[in-house]
Short mmCIF file of C-alpha atoms in Angstrom, two decimals:
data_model
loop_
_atom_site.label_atom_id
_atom_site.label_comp_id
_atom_site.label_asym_id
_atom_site.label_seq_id
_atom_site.Cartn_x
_atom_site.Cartn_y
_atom_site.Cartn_z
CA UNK A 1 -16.67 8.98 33.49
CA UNK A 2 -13.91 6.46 33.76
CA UNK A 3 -11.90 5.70 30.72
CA UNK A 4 -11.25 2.02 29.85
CA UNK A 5 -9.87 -0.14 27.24
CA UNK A 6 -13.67 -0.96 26.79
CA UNK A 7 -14.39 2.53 25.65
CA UNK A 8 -12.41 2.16 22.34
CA UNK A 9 -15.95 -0.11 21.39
CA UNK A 10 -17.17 3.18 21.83
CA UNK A 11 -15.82 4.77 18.29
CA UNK A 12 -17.59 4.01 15.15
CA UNK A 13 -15.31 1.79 13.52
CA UNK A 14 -15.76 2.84 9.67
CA UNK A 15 -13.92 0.25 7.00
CA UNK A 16 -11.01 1.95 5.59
CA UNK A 17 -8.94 1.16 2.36
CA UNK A 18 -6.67 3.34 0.65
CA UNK A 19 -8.81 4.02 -1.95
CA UNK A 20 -11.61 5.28 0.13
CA UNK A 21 -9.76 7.67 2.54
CA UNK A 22 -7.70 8.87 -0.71
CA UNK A 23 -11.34 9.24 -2.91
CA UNK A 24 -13.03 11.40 0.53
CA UNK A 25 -9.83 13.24 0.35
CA UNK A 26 -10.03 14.71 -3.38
CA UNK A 27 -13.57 15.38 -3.11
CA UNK A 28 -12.86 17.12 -0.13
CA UNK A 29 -10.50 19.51 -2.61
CA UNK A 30 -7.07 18.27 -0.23
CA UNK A 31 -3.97 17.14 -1.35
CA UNK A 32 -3.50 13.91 -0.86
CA UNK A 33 0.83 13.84 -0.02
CA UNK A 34 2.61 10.58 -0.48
CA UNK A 35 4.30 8.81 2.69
CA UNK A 36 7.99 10.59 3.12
CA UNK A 37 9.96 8.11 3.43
CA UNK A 38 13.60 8.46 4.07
CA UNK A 39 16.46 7.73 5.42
CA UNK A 40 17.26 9.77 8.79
CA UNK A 41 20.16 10.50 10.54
CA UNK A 42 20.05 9.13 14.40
CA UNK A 43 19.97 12.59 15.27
CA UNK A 44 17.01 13.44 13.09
CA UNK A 45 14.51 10.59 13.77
CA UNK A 46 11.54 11.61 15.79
CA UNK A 47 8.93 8.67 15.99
CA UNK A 48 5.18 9.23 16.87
CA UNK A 49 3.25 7.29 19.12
CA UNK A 50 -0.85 7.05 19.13
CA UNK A 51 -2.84 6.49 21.94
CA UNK A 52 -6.58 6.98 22.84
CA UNK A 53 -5.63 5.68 26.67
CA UNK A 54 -4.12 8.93 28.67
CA UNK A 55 -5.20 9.12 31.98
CA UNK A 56 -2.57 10.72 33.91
CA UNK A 57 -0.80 7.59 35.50
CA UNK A 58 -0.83 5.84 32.23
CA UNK A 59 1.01 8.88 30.96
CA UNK A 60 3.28 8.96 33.34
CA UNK A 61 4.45 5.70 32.51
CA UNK A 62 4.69 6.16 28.53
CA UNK A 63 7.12 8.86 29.50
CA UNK A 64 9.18 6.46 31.65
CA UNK A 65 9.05 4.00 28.61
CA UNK A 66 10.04 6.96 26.15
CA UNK A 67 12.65 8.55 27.88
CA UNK A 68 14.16 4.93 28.05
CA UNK A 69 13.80 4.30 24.67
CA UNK A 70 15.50 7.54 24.02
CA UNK A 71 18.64 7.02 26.31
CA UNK A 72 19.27 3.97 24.53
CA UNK A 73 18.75 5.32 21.17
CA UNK A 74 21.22 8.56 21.29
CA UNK A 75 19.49 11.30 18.75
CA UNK A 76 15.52 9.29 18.83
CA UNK A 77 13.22 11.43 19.53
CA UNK A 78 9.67 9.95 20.74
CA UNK A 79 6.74 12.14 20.32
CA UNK A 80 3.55 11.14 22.60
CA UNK A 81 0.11 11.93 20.33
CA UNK A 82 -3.27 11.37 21.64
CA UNK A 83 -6.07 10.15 20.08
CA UNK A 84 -9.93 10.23 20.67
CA UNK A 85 -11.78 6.95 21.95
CA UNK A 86 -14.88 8.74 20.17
CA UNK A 87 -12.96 9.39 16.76
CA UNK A 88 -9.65 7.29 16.28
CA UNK A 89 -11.15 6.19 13.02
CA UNK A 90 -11.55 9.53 11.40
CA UNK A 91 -8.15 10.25 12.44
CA UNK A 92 -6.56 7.38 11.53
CA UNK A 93 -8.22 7.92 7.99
CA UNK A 94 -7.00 11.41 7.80
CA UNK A 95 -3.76 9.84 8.64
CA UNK A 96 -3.51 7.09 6.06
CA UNK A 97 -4.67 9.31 3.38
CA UNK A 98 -2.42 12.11 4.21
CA UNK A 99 0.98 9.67 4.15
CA UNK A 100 1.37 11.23 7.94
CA UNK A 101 0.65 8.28 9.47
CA UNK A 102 2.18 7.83 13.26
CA UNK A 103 4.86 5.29 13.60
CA UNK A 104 3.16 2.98 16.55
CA UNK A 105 -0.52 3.05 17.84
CA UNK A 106 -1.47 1.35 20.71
CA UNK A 107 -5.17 0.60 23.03
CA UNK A 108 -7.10 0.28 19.52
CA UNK A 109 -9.12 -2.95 19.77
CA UNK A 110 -8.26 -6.05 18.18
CA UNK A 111 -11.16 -5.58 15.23
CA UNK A 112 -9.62 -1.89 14.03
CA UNK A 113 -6.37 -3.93 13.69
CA UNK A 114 -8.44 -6.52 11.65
CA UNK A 115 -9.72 -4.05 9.36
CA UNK A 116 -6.52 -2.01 8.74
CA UNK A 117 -4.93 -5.17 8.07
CA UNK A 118 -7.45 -6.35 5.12
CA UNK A 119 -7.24 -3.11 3.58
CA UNK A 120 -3.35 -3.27 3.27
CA UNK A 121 -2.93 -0.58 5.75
CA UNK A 122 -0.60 -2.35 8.30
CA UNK A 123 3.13 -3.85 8.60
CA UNK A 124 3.34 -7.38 9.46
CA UNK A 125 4.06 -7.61 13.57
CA UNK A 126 6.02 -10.77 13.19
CA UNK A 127 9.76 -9.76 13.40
CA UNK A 128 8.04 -7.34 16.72
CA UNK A 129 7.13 -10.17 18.37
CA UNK A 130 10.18 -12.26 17.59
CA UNK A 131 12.16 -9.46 19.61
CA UNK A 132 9.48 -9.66 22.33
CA UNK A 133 9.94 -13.49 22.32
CA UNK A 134 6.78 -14.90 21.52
CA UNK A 135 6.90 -17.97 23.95
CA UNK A 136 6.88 -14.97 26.26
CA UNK A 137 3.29 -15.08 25.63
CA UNK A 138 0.33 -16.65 27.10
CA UNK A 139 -0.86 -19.19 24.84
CA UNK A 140 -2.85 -18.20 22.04
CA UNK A 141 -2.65 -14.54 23.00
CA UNK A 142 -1.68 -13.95 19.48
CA UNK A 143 -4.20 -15.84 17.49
CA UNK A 144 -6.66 -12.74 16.59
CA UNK A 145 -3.99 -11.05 15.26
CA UNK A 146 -3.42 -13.78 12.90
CA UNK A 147 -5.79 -12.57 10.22
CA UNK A 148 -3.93 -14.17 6.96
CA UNK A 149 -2.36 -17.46 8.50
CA UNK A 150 1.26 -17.23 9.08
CA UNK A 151 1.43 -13.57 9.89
CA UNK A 152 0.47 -11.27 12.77
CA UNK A 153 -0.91 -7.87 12.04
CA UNK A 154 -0.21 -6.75 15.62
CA UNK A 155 -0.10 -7.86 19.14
CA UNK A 156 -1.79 -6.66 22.37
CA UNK A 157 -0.75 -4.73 24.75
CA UNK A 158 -2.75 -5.93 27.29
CA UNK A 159 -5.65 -8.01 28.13
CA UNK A 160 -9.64 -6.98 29.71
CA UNK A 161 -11.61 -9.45 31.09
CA UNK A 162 -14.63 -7.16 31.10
CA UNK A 163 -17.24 -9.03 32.16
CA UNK A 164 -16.65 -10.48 35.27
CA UNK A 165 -19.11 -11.15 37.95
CA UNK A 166 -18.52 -9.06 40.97
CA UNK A 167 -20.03 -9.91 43.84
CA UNK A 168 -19.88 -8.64 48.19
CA UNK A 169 -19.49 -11.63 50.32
CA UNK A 170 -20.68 -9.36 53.10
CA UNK A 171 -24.38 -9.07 51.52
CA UNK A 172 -24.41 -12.85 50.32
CA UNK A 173 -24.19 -14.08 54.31
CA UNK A 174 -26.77 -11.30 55.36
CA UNK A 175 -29.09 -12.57 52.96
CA UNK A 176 -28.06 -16.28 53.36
CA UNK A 177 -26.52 -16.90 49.84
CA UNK A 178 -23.29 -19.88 50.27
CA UNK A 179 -21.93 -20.16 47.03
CA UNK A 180 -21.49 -17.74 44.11
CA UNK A 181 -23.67 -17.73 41.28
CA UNK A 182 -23.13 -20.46 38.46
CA UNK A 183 -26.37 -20.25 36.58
CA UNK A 184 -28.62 -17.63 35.32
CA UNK A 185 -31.25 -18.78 37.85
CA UNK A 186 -28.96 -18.66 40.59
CA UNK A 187 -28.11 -14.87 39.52
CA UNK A 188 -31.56 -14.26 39.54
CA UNK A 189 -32.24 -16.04 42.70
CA UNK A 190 -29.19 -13.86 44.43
CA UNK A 191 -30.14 -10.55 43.08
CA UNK A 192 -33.75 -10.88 44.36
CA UNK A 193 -32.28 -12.13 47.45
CA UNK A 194 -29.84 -9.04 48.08
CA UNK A 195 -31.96 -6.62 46.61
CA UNK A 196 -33.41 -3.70 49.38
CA UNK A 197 -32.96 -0.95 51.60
CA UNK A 198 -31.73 0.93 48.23
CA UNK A 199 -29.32 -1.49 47.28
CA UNK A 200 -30.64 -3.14 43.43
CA UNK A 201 -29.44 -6.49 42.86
CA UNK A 202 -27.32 -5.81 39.29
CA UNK A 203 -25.96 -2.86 37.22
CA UNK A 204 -26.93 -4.35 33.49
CA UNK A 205 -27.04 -1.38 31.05
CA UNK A 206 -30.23 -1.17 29.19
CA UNK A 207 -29.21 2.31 26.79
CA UNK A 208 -28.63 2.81 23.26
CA UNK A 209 -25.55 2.93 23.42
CA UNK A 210 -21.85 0.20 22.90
CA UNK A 211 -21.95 -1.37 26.38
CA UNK A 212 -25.29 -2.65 26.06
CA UNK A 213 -24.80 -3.68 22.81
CA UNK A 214 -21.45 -5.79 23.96
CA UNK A 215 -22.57 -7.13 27.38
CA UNK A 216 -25.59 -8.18 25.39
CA UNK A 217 -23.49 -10.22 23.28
CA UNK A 218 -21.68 -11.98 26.39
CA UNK A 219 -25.37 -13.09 27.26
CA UNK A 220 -25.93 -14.20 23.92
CA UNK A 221 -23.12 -16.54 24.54
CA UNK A 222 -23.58 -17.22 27.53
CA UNK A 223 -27.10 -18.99 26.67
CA UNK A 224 -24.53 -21.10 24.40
CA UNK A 225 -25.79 -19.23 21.14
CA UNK A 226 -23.39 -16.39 18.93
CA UNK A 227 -24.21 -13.42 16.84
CA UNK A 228 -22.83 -15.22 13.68
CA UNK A 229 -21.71 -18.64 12.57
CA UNK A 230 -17.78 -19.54 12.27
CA UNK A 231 -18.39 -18.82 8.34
CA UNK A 232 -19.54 -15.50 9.50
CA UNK A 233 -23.21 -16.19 8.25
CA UNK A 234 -26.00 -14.54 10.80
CA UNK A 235 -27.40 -16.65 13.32
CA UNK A 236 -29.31 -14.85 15.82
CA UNK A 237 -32.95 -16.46 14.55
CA UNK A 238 -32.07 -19.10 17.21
CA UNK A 239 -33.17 -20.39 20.89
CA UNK A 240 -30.06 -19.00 22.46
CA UNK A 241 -30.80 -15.56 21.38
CA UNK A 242 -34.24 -15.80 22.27
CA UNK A 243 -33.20 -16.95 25.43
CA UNK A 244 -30.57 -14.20 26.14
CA UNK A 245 -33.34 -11.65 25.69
CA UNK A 246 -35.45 -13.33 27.58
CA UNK A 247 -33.30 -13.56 30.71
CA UNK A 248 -32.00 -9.76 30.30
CA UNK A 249 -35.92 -8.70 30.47
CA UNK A 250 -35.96 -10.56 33.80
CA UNK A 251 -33.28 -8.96 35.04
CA UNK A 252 -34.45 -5.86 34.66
CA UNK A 253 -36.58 -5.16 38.38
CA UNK A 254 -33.25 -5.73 39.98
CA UNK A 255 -31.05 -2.72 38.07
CA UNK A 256 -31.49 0.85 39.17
CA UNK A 257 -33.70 3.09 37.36
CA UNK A 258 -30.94 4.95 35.80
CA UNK A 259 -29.79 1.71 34.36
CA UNK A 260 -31.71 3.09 30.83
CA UNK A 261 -28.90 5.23 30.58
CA UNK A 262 -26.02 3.39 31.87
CA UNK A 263 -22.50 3.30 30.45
CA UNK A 264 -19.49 1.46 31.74
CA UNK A 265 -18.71 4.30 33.89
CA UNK A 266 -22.09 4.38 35.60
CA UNK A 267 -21.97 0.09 35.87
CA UNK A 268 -18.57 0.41 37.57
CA UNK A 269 -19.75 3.49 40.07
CA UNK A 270 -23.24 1.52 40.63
CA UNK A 271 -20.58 -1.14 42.29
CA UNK A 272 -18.09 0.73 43.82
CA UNK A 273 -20.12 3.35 45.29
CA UNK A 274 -22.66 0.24 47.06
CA UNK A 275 -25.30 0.65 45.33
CA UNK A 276 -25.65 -2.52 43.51
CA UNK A 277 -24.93 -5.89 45.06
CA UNK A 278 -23.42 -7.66 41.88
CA UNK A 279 -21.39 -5.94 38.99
CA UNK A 280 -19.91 -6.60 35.97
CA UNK A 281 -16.91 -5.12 34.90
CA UNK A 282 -13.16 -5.32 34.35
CA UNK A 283 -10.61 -5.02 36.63
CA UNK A 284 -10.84 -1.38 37.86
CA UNK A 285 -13.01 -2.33 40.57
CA UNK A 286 -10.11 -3.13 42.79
CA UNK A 287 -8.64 0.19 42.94
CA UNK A 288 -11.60 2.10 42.59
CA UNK A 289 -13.23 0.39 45.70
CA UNK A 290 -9.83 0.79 48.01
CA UNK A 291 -10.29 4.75 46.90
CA UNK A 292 -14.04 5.54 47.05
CA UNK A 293 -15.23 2.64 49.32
CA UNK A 294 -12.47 1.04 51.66
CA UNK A 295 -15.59 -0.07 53.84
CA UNK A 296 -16.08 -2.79 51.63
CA UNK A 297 -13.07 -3.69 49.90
CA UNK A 298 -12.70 -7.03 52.08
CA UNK A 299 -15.39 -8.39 50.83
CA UNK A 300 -15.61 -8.16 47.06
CA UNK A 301 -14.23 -10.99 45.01
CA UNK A 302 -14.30 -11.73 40.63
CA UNK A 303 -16.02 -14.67 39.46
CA UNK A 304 -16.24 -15.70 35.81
CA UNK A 305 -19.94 -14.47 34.67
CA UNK A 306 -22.62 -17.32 35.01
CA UNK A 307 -24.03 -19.00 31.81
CA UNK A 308 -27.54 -20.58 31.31
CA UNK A 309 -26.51 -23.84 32.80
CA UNK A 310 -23.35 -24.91 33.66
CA UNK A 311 -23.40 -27.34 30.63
CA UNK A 312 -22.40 -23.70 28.81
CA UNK A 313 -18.82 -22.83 29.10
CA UNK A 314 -18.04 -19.32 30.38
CA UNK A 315 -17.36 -16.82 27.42
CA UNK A 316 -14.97 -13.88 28.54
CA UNK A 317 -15.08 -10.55 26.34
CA UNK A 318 -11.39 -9.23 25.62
CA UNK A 319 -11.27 -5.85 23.62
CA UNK A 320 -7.46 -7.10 22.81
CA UNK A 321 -6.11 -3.08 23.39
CA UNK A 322 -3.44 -3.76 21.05
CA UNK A 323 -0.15 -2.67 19.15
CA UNK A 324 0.27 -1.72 15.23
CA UNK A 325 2.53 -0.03 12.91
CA UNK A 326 1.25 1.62 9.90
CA UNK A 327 2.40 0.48 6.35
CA UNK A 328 5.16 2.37 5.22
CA UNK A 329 5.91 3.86 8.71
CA UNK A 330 9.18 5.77 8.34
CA UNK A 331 12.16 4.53 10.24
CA UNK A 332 10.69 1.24 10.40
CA UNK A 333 13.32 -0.55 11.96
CA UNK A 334 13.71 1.60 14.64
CA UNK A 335 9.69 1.81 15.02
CA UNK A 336 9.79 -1.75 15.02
CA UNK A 337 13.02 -1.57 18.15
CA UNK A 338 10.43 0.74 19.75
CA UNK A 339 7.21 -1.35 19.83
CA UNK A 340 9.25 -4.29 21.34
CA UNK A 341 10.49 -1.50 23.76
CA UNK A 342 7.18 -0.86 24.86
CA UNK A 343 7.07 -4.60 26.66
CA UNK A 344 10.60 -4.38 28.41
CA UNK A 345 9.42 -5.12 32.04
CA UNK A 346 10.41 -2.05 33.83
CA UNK A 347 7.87 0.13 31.71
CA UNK A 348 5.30 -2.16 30.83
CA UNK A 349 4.91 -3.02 34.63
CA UNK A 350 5.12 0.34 35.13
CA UNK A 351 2.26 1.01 32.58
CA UNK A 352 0.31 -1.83 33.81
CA UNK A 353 0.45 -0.51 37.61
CA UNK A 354 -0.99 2.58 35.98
CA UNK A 355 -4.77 0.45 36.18
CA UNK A 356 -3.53 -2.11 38.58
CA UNK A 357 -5.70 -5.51 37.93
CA UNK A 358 -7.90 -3.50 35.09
CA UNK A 359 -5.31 -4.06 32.21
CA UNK A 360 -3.67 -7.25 32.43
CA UNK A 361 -0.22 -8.67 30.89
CA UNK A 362 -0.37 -10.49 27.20
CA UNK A 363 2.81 -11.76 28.94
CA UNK A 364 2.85 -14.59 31.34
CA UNK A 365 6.73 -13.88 32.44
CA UNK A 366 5.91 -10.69 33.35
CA UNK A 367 2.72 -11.75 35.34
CA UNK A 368 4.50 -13.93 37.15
CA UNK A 369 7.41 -11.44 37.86
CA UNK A 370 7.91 -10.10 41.44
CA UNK A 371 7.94 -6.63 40.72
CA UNK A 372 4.55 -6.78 39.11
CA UNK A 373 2.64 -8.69 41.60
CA UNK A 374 4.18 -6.75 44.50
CA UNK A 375 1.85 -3.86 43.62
CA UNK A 376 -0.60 -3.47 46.57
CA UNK A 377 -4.03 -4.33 44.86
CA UNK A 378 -2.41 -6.73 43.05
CA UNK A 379 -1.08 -8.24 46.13
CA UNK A 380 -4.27 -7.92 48.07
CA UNK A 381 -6.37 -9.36 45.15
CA UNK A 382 -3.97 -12.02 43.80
CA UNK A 383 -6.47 -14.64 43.18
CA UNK A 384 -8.86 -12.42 41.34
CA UNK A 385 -6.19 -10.84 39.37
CA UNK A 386 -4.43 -14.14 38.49
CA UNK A 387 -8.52 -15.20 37.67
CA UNK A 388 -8.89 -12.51 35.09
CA UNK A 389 -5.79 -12.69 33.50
CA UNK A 390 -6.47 -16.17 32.12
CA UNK A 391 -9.99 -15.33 31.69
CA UNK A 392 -9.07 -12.66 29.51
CA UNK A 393 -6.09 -14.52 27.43
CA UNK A 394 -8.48 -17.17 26.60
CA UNK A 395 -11.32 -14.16 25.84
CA UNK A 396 -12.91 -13.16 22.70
CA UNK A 397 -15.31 -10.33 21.44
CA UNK A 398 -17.20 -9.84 18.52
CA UNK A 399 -14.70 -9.34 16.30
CA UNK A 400 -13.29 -12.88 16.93
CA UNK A 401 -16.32 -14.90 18.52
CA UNK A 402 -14.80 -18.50 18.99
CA UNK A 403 -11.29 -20.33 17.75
CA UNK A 404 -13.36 -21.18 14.95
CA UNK A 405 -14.42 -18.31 13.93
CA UNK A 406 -13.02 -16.01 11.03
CA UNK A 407 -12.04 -12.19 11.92
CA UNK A 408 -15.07 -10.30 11.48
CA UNK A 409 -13.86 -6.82 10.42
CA UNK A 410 -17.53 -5.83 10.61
CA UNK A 411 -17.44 -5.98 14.03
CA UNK A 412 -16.90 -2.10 14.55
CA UNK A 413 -19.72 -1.06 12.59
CA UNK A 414 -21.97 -3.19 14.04
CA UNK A 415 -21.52 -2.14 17.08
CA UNK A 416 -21.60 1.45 16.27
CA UNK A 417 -25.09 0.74 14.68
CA UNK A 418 -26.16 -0.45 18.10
CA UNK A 419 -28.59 -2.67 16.57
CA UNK A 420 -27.91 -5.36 19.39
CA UNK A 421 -28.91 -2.70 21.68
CA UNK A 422 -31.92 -1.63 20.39
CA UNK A 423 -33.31 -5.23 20.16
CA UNK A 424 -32.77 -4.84 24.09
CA UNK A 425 -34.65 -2.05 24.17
CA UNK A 426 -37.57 -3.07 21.73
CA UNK A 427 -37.95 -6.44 23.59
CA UNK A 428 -37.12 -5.44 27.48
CA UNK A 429 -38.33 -1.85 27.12
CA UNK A 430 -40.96 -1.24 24.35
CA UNK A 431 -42.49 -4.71 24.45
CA UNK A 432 -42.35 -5.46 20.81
CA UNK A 433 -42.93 -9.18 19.88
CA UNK A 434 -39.78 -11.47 20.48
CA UNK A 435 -40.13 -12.85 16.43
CA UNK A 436 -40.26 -8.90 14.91
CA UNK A 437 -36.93 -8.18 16.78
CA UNK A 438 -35.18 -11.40 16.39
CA UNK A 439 -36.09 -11.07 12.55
CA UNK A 440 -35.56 -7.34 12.28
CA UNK A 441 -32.04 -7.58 13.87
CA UNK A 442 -31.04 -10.35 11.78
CA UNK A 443 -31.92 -8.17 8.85
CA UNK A 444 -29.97 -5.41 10.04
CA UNK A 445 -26.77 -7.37 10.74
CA UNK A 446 -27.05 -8.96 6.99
CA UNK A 447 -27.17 -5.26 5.64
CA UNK A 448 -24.43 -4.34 7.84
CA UNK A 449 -22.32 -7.26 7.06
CA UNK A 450 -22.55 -6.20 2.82
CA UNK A 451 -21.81 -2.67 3.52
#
């Protein structure tokens, strides 16, 4: 299965203070060791660097970026540690409670910064981005790190627009479709319309499991509605939510069979491979369809997903993959020199040709630089890429629903629970009553959301 930035959602983010990881470590009969802290001769410092992204082209580039780093930095040593998608936060807690946390960690969504950062667990990112150059940003790139105003607990380092409408211009004409989608009805209308000779019309994931849980929540706002209320209140017992589920039951005659069980990986090879004649996903699909299906990679194209009417804005989903340093991370001025390091162009074009057009630049100089858009896909696909990439600045997710919205450092847990995705399945797949699992889930969330 193809690893994302998406996948992170994956992990069960569980809320982590100091006193909590340092309690579950006595009673687990360890000793807990202070942070050693000191300082280090150049030619002693080694800083580690956590990552749950490591496919073998993104590696390749972290090892540009490091041996860089250390060329410039006579006697640094940078030590590459991976991480799990699955269990980052039981590592991370081991970590904090152990005083061996890693310097920098990077491709952690924006709502596990959120939560270290409440529970005192982070260094402020500001002086990091002020050696970055924060007008270097695209606007308001920065704003979900801001979780106490006037500080940053991290930055991105990059940007998913992962729900974007993909669509083949080749089967709209055959089936005498003009214009992309706009509306849910239009979807509907296309899908029916394309649907046949074993291709299904959409590849919407109906399993217990993350992705249906957070495409679920795109179509929650995208009916206009959210899961909770700027003051971070519950407030799915409304039309819009009723709505959503409504229009993802109809949906369901025009996704495959397997589409019970389907993961991002299996919603992204539904596409690529031609099965499906619509897709939602990030990205990826560019390189993955010049690789496994050149036949049709002239006539795909991204389109920002359609919305109940088109009186309801688009809403984009962003994980935010982002960058953090650990409180008390030793040699902090040199980890600090090092995350700034990680956005010098040559490497961080380098890292983001690793996915070309799947993770996009937090930095609109470097999107606009030659060297990055000479890559081939990106080239090819330089309308859809340049599409995305302001989809996804302006994006959100569900740890940050709106501008207006607080940081909801829930968010992980909740989707862990998969509680959105089981009132899919109880309404699409076991036919329970729309009012039990609109009032059920709101329960849920409320329990969720104390603890």
């Amino acid at each position: 299965m193809t690893k994302t930035p998406i996948d992170s959602l994956n992990s069960s983010l569980t809320s982590v203070s100091r006193r909590t990881v340092l309690t579950g470590m006595a009673a687990a009969g360890l000793t807990v060791a202070a942070p050693a802290i000191r300082p280090a001769r150049a030619q002693d410092v080694t800083l580690r660097w956590w990552s749950p992204q490591t496919a073998p082209a993104q590696r390749e580039a972290y090892d540009y970026q490091i041996s860089t780093f250390e060329a410039a930095n006579p006697g640094v040593r940078v030590l590459f540690e991976s991480t799990s998608d699955e269990g980052y936060p039981a590592q991370m807690a081991a970590a904090f409670a152990s005083g061996q946390a890693p310097n920098v960690v990077t491709h952690l969504p924006s709502f596990a910064v959120s939560n270290y950062w409440e529970n005192d667990l982070l260094e402020p990112f500001d002086d990091v981005i002020e050696m970055i150059g924060p007008e270097n940003f695209y606007e308001g790139a920065n704003d979900v790190y801001e979780i106490t105003p006037g500080q940053y607990a991290g930055t991105g380092i990059g940007n998913s627009a992962a729900n974007m409408l993909w669509v083949r211009h080749d089967l709209m004409e055959r089936a005498g479709i003009e214009s992309v989608p706009r509306t849910w009805d239009q979807l509907r209308e296309a899908a029916a319309k394309m649907q046949g000779g074993g291709i299904f019309g959409a590849p919407l994931p109906y399993a217990q499991n993350s992705m249906t849980s957070l495409v679920f929540i795109c179509f929650v706002h995208g009916a206009g509605g959210q899961i909770f209320t700027p003051d971070l209140e519950v407030a799915v017992d409304s039309d819009e939510f009723r709505n959503a589920l409504e229009f993802y039951k109809s949906m369901r005659e025009f996704c495959p069979p397997g589409a019970t069980n389907y993961s991002w990986g299996d919603s992204l090879t539904a596409f690529v491979s031609g099965a499906t004649a619509t897709g939602l996903y990030t990205g990826r699909v560019l390189a993955n369809v010049n690789a496994q299906n050149p036949a049709i990679a002239d006539h795909i194209s991204a389109h920002l997903y359609p919305t109940i009417s088109e009186d309801v804005p688009h809403w984009t989903f962003n994980d935010f993959p982002s960058v953090m340093i650990p409180k008390n991370a030793p040699n902090l001025e040199l980890t600090k020199k090092f995350a700034a390091h990680l956005f010098e162009p040559d490497g961080y074009i380098r890292q983001l040709h690793a996915a070309p057009g799947h993770v996009l630049p937090v930095l609109r100089t470097i999107s606009e630089m030659e060297a990055y858009q000479a890559h081939p896909i990106i080239q090819k696909y330089r309308e859809d890429v340049d599409k995305m990439s302001a989809a996804a600045a302006a994006g959100h997710n569900l740890g940050w629903e709106s501008p207006q919205h607080r940081p909801n450092t829930q968010a992980g847990r909740i989707v862990a629970s998969h509680v959105l995705a089981e009132a899919v399945q109880r309404y699409v797949m076991n036919g329970d009553s729309m009012d039990a699992v609109v009032s059920d889930t709101a329960r849920r969330l409320e329990e969720l959301m104390r603890g």
